[in-house]
Coordinates of C-alpha atoms and ligand atoms in Angstrom, one line a residue:
X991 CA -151.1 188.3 -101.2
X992 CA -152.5 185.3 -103.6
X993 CA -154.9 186.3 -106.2
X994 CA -157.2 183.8 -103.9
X995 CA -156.8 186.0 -100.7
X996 CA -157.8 189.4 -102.8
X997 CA -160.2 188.4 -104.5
X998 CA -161.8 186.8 -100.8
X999 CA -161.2 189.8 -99.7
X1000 CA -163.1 192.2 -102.9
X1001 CA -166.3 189.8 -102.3
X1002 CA -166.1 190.6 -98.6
X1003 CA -166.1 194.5 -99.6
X1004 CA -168.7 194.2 -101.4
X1005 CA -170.8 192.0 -99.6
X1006 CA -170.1 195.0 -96.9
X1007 CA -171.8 197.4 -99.0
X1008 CA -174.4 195.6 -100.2
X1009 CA -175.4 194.8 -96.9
X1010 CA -174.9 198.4 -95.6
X1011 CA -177.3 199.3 -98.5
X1012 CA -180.0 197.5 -97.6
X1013 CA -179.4 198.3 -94.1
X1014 CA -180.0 202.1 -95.2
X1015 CA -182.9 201.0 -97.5
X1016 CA -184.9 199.2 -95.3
X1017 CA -184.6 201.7 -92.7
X1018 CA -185.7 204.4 -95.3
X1019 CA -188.9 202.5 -95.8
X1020 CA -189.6 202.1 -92.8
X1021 CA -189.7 205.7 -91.9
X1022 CA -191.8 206.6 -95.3
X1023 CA -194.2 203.5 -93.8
X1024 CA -194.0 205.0 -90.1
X1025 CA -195.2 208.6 -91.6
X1026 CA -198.0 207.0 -94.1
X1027 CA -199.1 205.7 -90.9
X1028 CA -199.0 208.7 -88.8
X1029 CA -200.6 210.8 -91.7
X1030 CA -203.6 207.8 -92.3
X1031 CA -203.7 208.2 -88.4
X1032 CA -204.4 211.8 -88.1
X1033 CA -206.7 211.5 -91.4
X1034 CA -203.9 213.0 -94.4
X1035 CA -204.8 211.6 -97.3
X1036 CA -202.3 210.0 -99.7
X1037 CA -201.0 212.6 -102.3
X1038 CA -202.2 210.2 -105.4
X1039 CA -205.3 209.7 -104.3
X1040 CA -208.1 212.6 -105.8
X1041 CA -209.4 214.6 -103.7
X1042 CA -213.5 215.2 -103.1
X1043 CA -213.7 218.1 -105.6
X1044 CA -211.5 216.5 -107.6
X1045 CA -214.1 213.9 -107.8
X1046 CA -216.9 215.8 -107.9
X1047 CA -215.6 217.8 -110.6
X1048 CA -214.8 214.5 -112.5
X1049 CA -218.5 213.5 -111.6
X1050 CA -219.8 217.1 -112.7
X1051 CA -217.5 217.1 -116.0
X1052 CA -219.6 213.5 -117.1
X1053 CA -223.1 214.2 -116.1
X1054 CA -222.7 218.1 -118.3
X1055 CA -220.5 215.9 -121.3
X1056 CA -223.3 213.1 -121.4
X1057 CA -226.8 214.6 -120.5
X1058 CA -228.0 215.6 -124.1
X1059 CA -226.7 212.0 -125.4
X1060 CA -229.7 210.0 -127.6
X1061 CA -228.5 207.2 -128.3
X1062 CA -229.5 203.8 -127.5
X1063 CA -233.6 202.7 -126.6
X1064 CA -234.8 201.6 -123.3
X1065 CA -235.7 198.0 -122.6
X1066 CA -239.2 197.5 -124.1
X1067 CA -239.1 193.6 -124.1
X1068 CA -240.7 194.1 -120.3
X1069 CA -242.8 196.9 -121.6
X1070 CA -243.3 198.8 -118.4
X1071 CA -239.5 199.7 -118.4
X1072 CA -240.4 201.2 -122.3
X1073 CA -242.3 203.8 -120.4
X1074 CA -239.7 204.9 -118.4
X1075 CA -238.2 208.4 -119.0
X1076 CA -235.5 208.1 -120.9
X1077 CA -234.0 211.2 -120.1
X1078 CA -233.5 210.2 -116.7
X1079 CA -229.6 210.4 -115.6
X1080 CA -227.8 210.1 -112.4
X1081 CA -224.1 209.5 -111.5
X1082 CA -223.7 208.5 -107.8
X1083 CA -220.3 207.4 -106.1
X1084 CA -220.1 206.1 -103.0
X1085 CA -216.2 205.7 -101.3
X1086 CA -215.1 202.4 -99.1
X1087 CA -215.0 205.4 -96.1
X1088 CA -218.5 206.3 -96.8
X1089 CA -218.4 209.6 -98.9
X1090 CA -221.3 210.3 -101.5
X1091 CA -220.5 212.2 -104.5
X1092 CA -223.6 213.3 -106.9
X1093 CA -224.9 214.7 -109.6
X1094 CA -228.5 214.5 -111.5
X1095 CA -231.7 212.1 -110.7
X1096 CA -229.5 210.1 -108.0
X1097 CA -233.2 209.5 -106.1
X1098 CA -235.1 208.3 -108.4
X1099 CA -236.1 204.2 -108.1
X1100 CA -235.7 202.1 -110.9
X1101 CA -235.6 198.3 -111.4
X1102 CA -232.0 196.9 -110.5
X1103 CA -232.3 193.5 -112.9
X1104 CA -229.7 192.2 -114.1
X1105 CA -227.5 194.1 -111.5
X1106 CA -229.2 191.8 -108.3
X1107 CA -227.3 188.8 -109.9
X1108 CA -224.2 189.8 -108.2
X1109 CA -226.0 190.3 -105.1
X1110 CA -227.7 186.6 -105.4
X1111 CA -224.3 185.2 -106.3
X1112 CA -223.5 186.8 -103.2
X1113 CA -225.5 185.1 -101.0
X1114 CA -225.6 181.6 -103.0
X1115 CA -221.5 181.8 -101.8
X1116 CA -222.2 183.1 -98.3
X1117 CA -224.6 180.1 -97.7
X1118 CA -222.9 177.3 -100.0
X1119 CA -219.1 178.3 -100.4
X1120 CA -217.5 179.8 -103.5
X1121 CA -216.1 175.7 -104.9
X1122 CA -220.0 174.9 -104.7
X1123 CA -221.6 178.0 -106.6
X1124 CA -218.4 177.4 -108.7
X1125 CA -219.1 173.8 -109.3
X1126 CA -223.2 174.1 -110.0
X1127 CA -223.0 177.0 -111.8
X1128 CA -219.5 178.3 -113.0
X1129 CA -217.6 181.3 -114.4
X1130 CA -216.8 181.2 -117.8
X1131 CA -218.2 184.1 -119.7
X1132 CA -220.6 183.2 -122.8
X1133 CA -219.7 185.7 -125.4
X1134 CA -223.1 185.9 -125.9
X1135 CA -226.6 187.7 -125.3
X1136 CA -227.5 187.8 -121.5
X1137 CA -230.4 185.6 -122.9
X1138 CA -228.4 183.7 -125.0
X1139 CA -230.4 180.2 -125.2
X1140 CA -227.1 179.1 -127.4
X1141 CA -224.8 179.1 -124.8
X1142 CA -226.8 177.2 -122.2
X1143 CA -227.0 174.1 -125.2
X1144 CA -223.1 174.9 -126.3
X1145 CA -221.5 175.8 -122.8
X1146 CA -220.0 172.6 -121.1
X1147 CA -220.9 173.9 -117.9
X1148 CA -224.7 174.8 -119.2
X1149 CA -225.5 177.3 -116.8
X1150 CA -222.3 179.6 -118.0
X1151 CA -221.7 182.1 -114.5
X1152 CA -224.4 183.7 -112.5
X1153 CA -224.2 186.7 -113.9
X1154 CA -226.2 185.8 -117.3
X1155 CA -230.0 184.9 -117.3
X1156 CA -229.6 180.5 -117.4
X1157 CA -226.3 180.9 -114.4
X1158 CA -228.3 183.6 -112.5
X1159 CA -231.8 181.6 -111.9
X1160 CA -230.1 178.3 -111.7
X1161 CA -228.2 180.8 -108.6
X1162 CA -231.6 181.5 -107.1
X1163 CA -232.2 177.7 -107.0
X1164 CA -229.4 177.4 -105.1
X1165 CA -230.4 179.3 -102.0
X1166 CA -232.0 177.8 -99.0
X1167 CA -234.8 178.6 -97.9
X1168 CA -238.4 176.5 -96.9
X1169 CA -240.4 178.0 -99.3
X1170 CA -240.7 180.6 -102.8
X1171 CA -242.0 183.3 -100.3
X1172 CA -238.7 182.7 -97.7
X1173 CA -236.6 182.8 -100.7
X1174 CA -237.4 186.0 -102.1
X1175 CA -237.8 187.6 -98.6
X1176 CA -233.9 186.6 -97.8
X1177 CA -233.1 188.1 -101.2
X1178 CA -234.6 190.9 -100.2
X1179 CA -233.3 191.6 -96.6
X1180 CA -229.8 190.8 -98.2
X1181 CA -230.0 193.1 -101.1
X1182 CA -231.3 195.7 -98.5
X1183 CA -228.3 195.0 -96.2
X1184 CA -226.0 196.2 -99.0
X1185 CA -227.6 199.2 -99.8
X1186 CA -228.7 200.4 -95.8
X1187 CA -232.2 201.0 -97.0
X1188 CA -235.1 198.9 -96.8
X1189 CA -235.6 197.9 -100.8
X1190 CA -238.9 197.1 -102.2
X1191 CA -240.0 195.3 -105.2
X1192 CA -241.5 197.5 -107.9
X1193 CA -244.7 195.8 -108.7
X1194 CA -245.7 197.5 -111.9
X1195 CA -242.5 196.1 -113.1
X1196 CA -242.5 192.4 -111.9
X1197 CA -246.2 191.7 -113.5
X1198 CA -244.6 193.4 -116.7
X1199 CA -241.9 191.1 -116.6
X1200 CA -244.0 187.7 -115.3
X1201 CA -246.0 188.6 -118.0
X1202 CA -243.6 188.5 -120.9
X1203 CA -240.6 185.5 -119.1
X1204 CA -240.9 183.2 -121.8
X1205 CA -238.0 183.2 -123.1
X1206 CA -236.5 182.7 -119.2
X1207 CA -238.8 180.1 -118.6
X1208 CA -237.3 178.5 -121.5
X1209 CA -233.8 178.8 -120.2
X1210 CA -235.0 177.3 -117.1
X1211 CA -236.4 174.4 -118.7
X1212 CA -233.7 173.5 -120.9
X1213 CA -231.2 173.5 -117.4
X1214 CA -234.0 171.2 -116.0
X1215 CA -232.6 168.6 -119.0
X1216 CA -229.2 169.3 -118.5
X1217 CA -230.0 168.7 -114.6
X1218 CA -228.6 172.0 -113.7
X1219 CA -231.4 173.6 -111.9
X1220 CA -231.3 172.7 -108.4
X1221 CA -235.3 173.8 -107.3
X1222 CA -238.4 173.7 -109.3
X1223 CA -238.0 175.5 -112.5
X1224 CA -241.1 177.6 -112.3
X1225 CA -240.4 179.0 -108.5
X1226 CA -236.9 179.9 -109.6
X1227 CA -238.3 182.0 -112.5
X1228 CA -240.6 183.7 -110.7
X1229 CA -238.2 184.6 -107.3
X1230 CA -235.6 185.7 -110.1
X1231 CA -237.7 187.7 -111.8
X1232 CA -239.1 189.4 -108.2
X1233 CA -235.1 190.2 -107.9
X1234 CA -235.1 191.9 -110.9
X1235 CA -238.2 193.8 -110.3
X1236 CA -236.4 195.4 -106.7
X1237 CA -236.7 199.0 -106.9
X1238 CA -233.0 200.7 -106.5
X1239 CA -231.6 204.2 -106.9
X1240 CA -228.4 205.0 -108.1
X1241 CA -227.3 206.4 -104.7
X1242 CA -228.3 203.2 -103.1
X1243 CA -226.8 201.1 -105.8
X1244 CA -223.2 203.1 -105.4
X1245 CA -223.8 201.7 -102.1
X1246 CA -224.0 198.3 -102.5
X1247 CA -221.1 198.5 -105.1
X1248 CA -219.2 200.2 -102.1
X1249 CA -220.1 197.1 -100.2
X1250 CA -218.1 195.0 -102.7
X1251 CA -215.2 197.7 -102.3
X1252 CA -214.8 197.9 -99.0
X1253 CA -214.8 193.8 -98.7
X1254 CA -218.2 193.3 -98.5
X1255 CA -218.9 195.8 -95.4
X1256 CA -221.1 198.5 -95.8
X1257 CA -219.5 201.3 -95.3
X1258 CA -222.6 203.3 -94.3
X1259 CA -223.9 201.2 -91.6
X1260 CA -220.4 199.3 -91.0
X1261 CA -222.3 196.0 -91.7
X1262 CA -220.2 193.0 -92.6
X1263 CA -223.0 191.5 -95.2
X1264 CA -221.0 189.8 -98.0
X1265 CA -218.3 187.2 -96.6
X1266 CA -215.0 189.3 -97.4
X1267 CA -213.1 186.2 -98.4
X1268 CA -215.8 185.7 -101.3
X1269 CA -215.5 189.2 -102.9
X1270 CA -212.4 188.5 -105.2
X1271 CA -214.6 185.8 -107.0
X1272 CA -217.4 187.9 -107.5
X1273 CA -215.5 191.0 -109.1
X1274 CA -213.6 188.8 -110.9
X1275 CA -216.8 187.2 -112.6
X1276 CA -218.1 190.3 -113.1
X1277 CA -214.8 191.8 -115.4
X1278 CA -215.2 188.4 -117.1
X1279 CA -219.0 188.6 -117.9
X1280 CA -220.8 191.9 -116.0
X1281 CA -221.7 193.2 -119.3
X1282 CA -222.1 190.4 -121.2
X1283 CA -221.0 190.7 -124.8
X1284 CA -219.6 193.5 -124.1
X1285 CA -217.4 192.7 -121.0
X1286 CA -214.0 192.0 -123.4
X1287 CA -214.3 195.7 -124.9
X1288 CA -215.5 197.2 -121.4
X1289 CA -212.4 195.4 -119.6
X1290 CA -209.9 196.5 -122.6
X1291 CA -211.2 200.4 -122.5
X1292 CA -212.0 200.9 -119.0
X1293 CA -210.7 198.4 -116.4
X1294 CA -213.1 197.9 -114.3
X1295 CA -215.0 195.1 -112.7
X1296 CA -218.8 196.2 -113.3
X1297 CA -222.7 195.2 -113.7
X1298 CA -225.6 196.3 -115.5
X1299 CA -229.1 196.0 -115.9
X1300 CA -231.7 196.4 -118.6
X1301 CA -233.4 199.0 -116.3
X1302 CA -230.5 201.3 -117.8
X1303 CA -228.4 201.2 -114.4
X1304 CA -224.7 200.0 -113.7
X1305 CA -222.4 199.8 -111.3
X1306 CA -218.5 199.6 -111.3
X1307 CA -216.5 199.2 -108.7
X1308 CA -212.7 199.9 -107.9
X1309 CA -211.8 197.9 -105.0
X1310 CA -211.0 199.0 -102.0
X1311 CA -211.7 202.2 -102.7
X1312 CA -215.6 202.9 -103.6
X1313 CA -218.2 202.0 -106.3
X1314 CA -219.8 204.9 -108.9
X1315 CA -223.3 203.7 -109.7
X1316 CA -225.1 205.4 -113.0
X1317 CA -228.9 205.2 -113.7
X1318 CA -229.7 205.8 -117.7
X1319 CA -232.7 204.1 -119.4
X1320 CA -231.4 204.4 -123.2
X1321 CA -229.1 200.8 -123.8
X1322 CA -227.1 199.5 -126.9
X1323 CA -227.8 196.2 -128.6
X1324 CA -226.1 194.5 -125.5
X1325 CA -228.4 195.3 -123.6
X1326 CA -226.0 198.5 -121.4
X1327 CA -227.0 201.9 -120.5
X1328 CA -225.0 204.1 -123.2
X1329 CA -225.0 206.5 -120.7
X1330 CA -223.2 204.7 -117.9
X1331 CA -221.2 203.5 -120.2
X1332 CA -219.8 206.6 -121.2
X1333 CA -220.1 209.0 -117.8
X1334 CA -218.3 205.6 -116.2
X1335 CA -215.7 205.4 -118.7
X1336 CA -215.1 209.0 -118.4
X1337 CA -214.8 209.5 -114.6
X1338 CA -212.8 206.0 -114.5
X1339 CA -210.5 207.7 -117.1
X1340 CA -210.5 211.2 -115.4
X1341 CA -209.3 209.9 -111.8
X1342 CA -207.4 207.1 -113.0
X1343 CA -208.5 204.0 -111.7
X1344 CA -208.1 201.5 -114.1
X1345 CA -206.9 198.5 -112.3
X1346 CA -204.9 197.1 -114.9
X1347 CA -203.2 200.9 -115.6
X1348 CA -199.7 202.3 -113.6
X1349 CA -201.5 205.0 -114.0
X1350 CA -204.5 203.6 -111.3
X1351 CA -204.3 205.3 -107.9
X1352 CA -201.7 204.7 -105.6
X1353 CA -199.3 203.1 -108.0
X1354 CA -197.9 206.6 -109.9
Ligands
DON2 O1 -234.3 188.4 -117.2 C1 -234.3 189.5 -117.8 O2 -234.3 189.5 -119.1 C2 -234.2 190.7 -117.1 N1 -235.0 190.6 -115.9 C3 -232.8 191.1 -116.7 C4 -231.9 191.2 -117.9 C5 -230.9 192.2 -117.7 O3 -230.9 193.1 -116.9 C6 -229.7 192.2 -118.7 N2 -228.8 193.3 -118.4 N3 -228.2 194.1 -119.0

């Protein structure tokens, strides 16, 4: 035999085996697949994932470890949200199969703020396409102040992303509609589709606010110069600062952030109400810029994408699997519920689910 011939014949062996291998592999898998299937079929759930109690002890653990925490002030800069209790606190998770898990004031209605941008982005990219929102407004995250009338003269783009003050009303004049009044009412029914409940405005809190919107009006003016308002300046204001005013508990904001889990279909009502094809861009701006200054340090300790609002509410969401809303009126100098911070940042940690961890669900 030449050395040729046995070594032809050594790669042939082990081409054999290899081949066998794989053979044996893939048939492997598919069996594990073919019994994940038949155990999601007959309703087994996966062994990583937590189970209720686990949650709700996780949710329990966070309301008991937080609830006597002082720090922080509420709002005051729309003085009707300075009156608020601040003691109020309420954890609510909704899952992308509809489960509620609760514990304290999950009923109580407060003002979403800055939260609705995501929903307006929302429906700006239903109506108009992701490239145009992208294009007229953008997604780079400021580094600044939600208010921050420094980024809107420094940032190329102006308007910075919808999810600060300048890219969120420059959003609002984005969506089509015949007049203010249609405007706000399709805000409305939309934000309403995403939590299954007929939302209303908070009135108390939107004359508080119209009262005191300099500073937005401001904002709104200075895009008018850099011609990055797309509807008169003053109607934007005012339908952006109606959104803001929409009154929200945390139970029904888990359930819009369970929306954005569970690719933009309720999972309540089983109502496809954000395009799914648009949710990736929307959790991906809110990672980036969802808390504002604080988004790099909420991103490096808890991994989540996640919004809040000055009415002391925020909601994270892990996608595809359900959303934990918390409702706290004290906030740091950011502008973010301490609270939700902390009972978020504690359950997140508790059940695993940072996306950027091999520890996150389903990947142990
Ligand atoms: O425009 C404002 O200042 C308020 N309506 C909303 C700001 C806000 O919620 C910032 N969030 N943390």
């Amino acid at each position: 035999m030449t050395l040729t011939n046995s070594v032809t014949r050594m790669k042939e062996k082990i081409a054999t085996r290899i081949a066998l291998a794989a053979l044996l592999l893939s048939s492997a898998a598919s069996a594990a697949f073919a019994q994940g299937a038949i155990q999601a079929a007959a309703g087994v759930r996966s062994p990583v994932a937590p189970t209720k109690e686990q949650v709700q002890a996780a949710v329990n653990e966070a309301y008991e470890k937080f609830k006597n925490n002082t720090e922080g002030k509420n709002a005051d800069y729309i003085p009707e949200l300075g009156k608020v209790d601040p003691k109020l606190y309420g954890i609510a998770i909704v899952t992308a199969d509809g489960q509620t898990i609760t514990a304290g004031d999950v009923d109580k209605a407060f003002s979403i703020q800055s939260i609705s941008k995501v929903f307006s982005m929302a429906l700006a990219m239903d109506e108009l396409g992701p490239a145009k929102v992208f294009e007229k407004v953008g997604s780079e995250p400021t580094g600044r102040p939600f208010n921050s009338v420094e980024a809107v003269v420094d940032m190329p783009s102006h308007t910075g992303n919808p999810l600060v003050n300048a890219g969120a009303i420059a959003t609002v004049s984005l969506i089509q509609a015949p007049s203010a009044d249609a405007k706000w009412n399709k805000i409305l029914n939309f934000y309403s589709k995403a939590a299954g409940e007929k939302l209303q405005i908070l009135n108390d809190v939107y004359k508080s606010e119209a009262a005191t919107n300099t500073g937005n009006k401001a904002l709104a003016a200075l895009l008018l110069k850099y011609e990055r308002i797309y509807a008169d300046p003053v109607e934007s204001v005012d339908v952006y600062t109606k959104q803001c005013s929409v009154g929200v508990t945390a139970k029904e904001l888990a359930v819009m952030g369970a929306t954005l889990a569970n690719n933009g279909t309720n999972p309540l009502t089983g109502e496809q109400v954000i395009k799914r094809e648009n949710v990736p861009e929307i959790l991906a701006t809110m990672t980036m810029a969802g808390l504002y200054d604080g988004s790099g340090g909420w991103a490096w300790h808890v991994g989540l994408p996640a919004k809040s609002g000055v009415g002391g509410g925020i909601i994270a969401v892990v996608p595809g699997k359900g959303a934990i809303a918390v409702f706290a009126p004290p906030l740091d100098k950011a502008g973010n519920s301490v609270k939700a911070q902390l009972a978020i940042a504690y359950v997140a940690d508790k059940l695993g689910i940072n996306l950027y961890s091999p520890r996150s669900v389903g990947v142990k």
